[in-house]
Amino acid sequence: MKTSEQISAFLGMLRGAPEEHRVAREQVSDADKKVQDILHWLENNEVLPIDEDGAMLILGVIGMIRRDRRAAKDTATVMQPVAEWTKTHKSTMDSLAQLLGVVRKAEKSTENRLYTDRTDIMRVMLGGPDEEDG
C-alpha cells in the first residue's frame, strides 16, 4: 500500500469518526426502544396470545436485538474519543490533509520516470559498440 493510501485511510477514519459514533449511538437507542416495546407488549397482555413457539420467537428476537445493541455500544465507546479528538484538533486534521496532498504529488513525480545515462558504463559493461567505432 502506498504511503498516500495509508495517510488517506487514516484521515478517512478520523473524518468519519463523528458520524460513525453518532450512528452507533442511534443504534443503541433504537435497540433499547425495541426491547421496551416488547416488554410493554408482554406487560399489557394478561393472557398472552402466544404458544411455546411464539415465546421462543420473542426470546430469540430479544437476544438478537441485545447482540446488535452490544455491537453498536462497543462501536460508540471506541469511536467516542476519536470523534472528540477530531473536533478539538481541526488544525491537525487540516495539516494531515495537506500532508496527503504533498505525498501524492511526490508519489506522482516518481512514477514513469525516465533515466538518461550520464556515463557509458552500461555500454562498456555489456560490450556495446564504441562511440569511436560509430
Short mmCIF file of C-alpha atoms in Angstrom, two decimals:
data_model
loop_
_atom_site.label_atom_id
_atom_site.label_comp_id
_atom_site.label_asym_id
_atom_site.label_seq_id
_atom_site.Cartn_x
_atom_site.Cartn_y
_atom_site.Cartn_z
CA MET A 1 0.00 0.00 0.00
CA LYS A 2 1.33 3.40 -0.95
CA THR A 3 2.13 5.93 1.75
CA SER A 4 -0.58 8.24 0.40
CA GLU A 5 -3.13 5.42 0.63
CA GLN A 6 -2.20 4.80 4.27
CA ILE A 7 -2.48 8.51 5.13
CA SER A 8 -5.76 8.71 3.21
CA ALA A 9 -7.20 5.70 5.06
CA PHE A 10 -6.20 7.15 8.42
CA LEU A 11 -7.57 10.57 7.56
CA GLY A 12 -10.78 8.96 6.30
CA MET A 13 -11.19 7.08 9.57
CA LEU A 14 -10.67 10.29 11.53
CA ARG A 15 -13.10 12.25 9.36
CA GLY A 16 -15.73 9.52 9.59
CA ALA A 17 -15.45 9.03 13.35
CA PRO A 18 -18.03 11.62 14.43
CA GLU A 19 -20.66 10.19 12.06
CA GLU A 20 -19.84 6.58 12.97
CA HIS A 21 -20.14 7.50 16.66
CA ARG A 22 -23.48 9.24 16.08
CA VAL A 23 -24.90 6.31 14.10
CA ALA A 24 -23.78 3.81 16.74
CA ARG A 25 -25.45 5.84 19.48
CA GLU A 26 -28.67 5.91 17.43
CA GLN A 27 -28.49 2.14 17.00
CA VAL A 28 -28.15 1.69 20.78
CA SER A 29 -31.17 3.93 21.34
CA ASP A 30 -33.23 2.10 18.70
CA ALA A 31 -32.38 -1.27 20.24
CA ASP A 32 -33.41 -0.02 23.68
CA LYS A 33 -36.73 1.19 22.26
CA LYS A 34 -37.40 -2.17 20.57
CA VAL A 35 -36.78 -4.12 23.76
CA GLN A 36 -39.01 -1.72 25.67
CA ASP A 37 -41.77 -2.19 23.09
CA ILE A 38 -41.57 -5.96 23.51
CA LEU A 39 -41.57 -5.70 27.30
CA HIS A 40 -44.52 -3.31 27.28
CA TRP A 41 -46.43 -5.63 24.97
CA LEU A 42 -45.79 -8.51 27.38
CA GLU A 43 -46.79 -6.33 30.33
CA ASN A 44 -50.04 -5.18 28.75
CA ASN A 45 -51.30 -8.57 27.60
CA GLU A 46 -52.57 -10.51 30.60
CA VAL A 47 -53.41 -13.55 28.52
CA LEU A 48 -50.56 -13.95 26.13
CA PRO A 49 -51.82 -14.95 22.70
CA ILE A 50 -48.65 -16.92 22.04
CA ASP A 51 -47.65 -20.53 22.41
CA GLU A 52 -44.24 -22.03 23.15
CA ASP A 53 -43.00 -21.32 19.64
CA GLY A 54 -44.15 -17.71 19.93
CA ALA A 55 -42.37 -17.33 23.26
CA MET A 56 -39.19 -18.75 21.75
CA LEU A 57 -39.52 -16.33 18.85
CA ILE A 58 -39.83 -13.38 21.24
CA LEU A 59 -36.80 -14.55 23.24
CA GLY A 60 -34.82 -15.05 20.05
CA VAL A 61 -35.69 -11.57 18.81
CA ILE A 62 -34.75 -10.02 22.16
CA GLY A 63 -31.43 -11.87 22.04
CA MET A 64 -30.74 -10.64 18.51
CA ILE A 65 -31.61 -7.06 19.44
CA ARG A 66 -29.35 -7.22 22.50
CA ARG A 67 -26.42 -8.58 20.45
CA ASP A 68 -26.86 -5.80 17.90
CA ARG A 69 -27.09 -3.28 20.73
CA ARG A 70 -23.86 -4.58 22.27
CA ALA A 71 -22.01 -4.26 18.96
CA ALA A 72 -23.31 -0.71 18.49
CA LYS A 73 -22.44 0.24 22.06
CA ASP A 74 -18.91 -1.10 21.62
CA THR A 75 -18.52 0.91 18.41
CA ALA A 76 -19.81 4.05 20.13
CA THR A 77 -17.42 3.52 23.04
CA VAL A 78 -14.42 3.10 20.77
CA MET A 79 -15.32 5.93 18.39
CA GLN A 80 -16.20 8.50 21.06
CA PRO A 81 -12.61 9.51 21.91
CA VAL A 82 -11.71 9.61 18.22
CA ALA A 83 -14.73 11.78 17.42
CA GLU A 84 -13.92 14.14 20.29
CA TRP A 85 -10.27 14.33 19.23
CA THR A 86 -11.20 15.33 15.68
CA LYS A 87 -13.33 18.20 17.00
CA THR A 88 -10.53 19.59 19.16
CA HIS A 89 -7.72 19.05 16.64
CA LYS A 90 -9.10 20.58 13.45
CA SER A 91 -5.76 22.21 12.61
CA THR A 92 -4.05 18.81 12.85
CA MET A 93 -6.68 17.33 10.55
CA ASP A 94 -6.05 20.14 8.05
CA SER A 95 -2.31 19.55 8.35
CA LEU A 96 -2.79 15.84 7.62
CA ALA A 97 -4.86 16.72 4.55
CA GLN A 98 -2.05 18.99 3.34
CA LEU A 99 0.49 16.26 4.01
CA LEU A 100 -1.60 13.87 1.95
CA GLY A 101 -1.51 16.30 -0.99
CA VAL A 102 2.28 16.70 -0.75
CA VAL A 103 2.82 12.93 -0.54
CA ARG A 104 0.54 12.29 -3.51
CA LYS A 105 2.45 14.87 -5.53
CA ALA A 106 5.77 13.25 -4.55
CA GLU A 107 4.47 9.79 -5.48
CA LYS A 108 3.26 11.06 -8.82
CA SER A 109 6.66 12.57 -9.57
CA THR A 110 8.30 9.17 -9.01
CA GLU A 111 6.01 7.31 -11.42
CA ASN A 112 7.01 6.63 -15.02
CA ARG A 113 10.28 8.44 -14.76
CA LEU A 114 12.86 8.10 -17.48
CA TYR A 115 16.53 7.93 -16.76
CA THR A 116 19.14 9.33 -19.10
CA ASP A 117 22.57 7.75 -18.76
CA ARG A 118 25.30 10.12 -17.60
CA THR A 119 28.13 7.77 -18.48
CA ASP A 120 28.83 4.95 -20.88
CA ILE A 121 29.36 2.35 -18.12
CA MET A 122 26.47 0.13 -19.18
CA ARG A 123 27.52 0.15 -22.83
CA VAL A 124 31.07 -0.73 -21.83
CA MET A 125 29.97 -3.50 -19.44
CA LEU A 126 27.60 -5.01 -21.97
CA GLY A 127 30.10 -4.79 -24.80
CA GLY A 128 28.20 -2.37 -26.99
CA PRO A 129 29.84 -0.52 -29.89
CA ASP A 130 32.29 2.20 -29.00
CA GLU A 131 31.38 5.72 -30.00
CA GLU A 132 34.62 5.85 -31.97
CA ASP A 133 33.60 2.74 -33.96
CA GLY A 134 30.42 4.62 -34.96
#
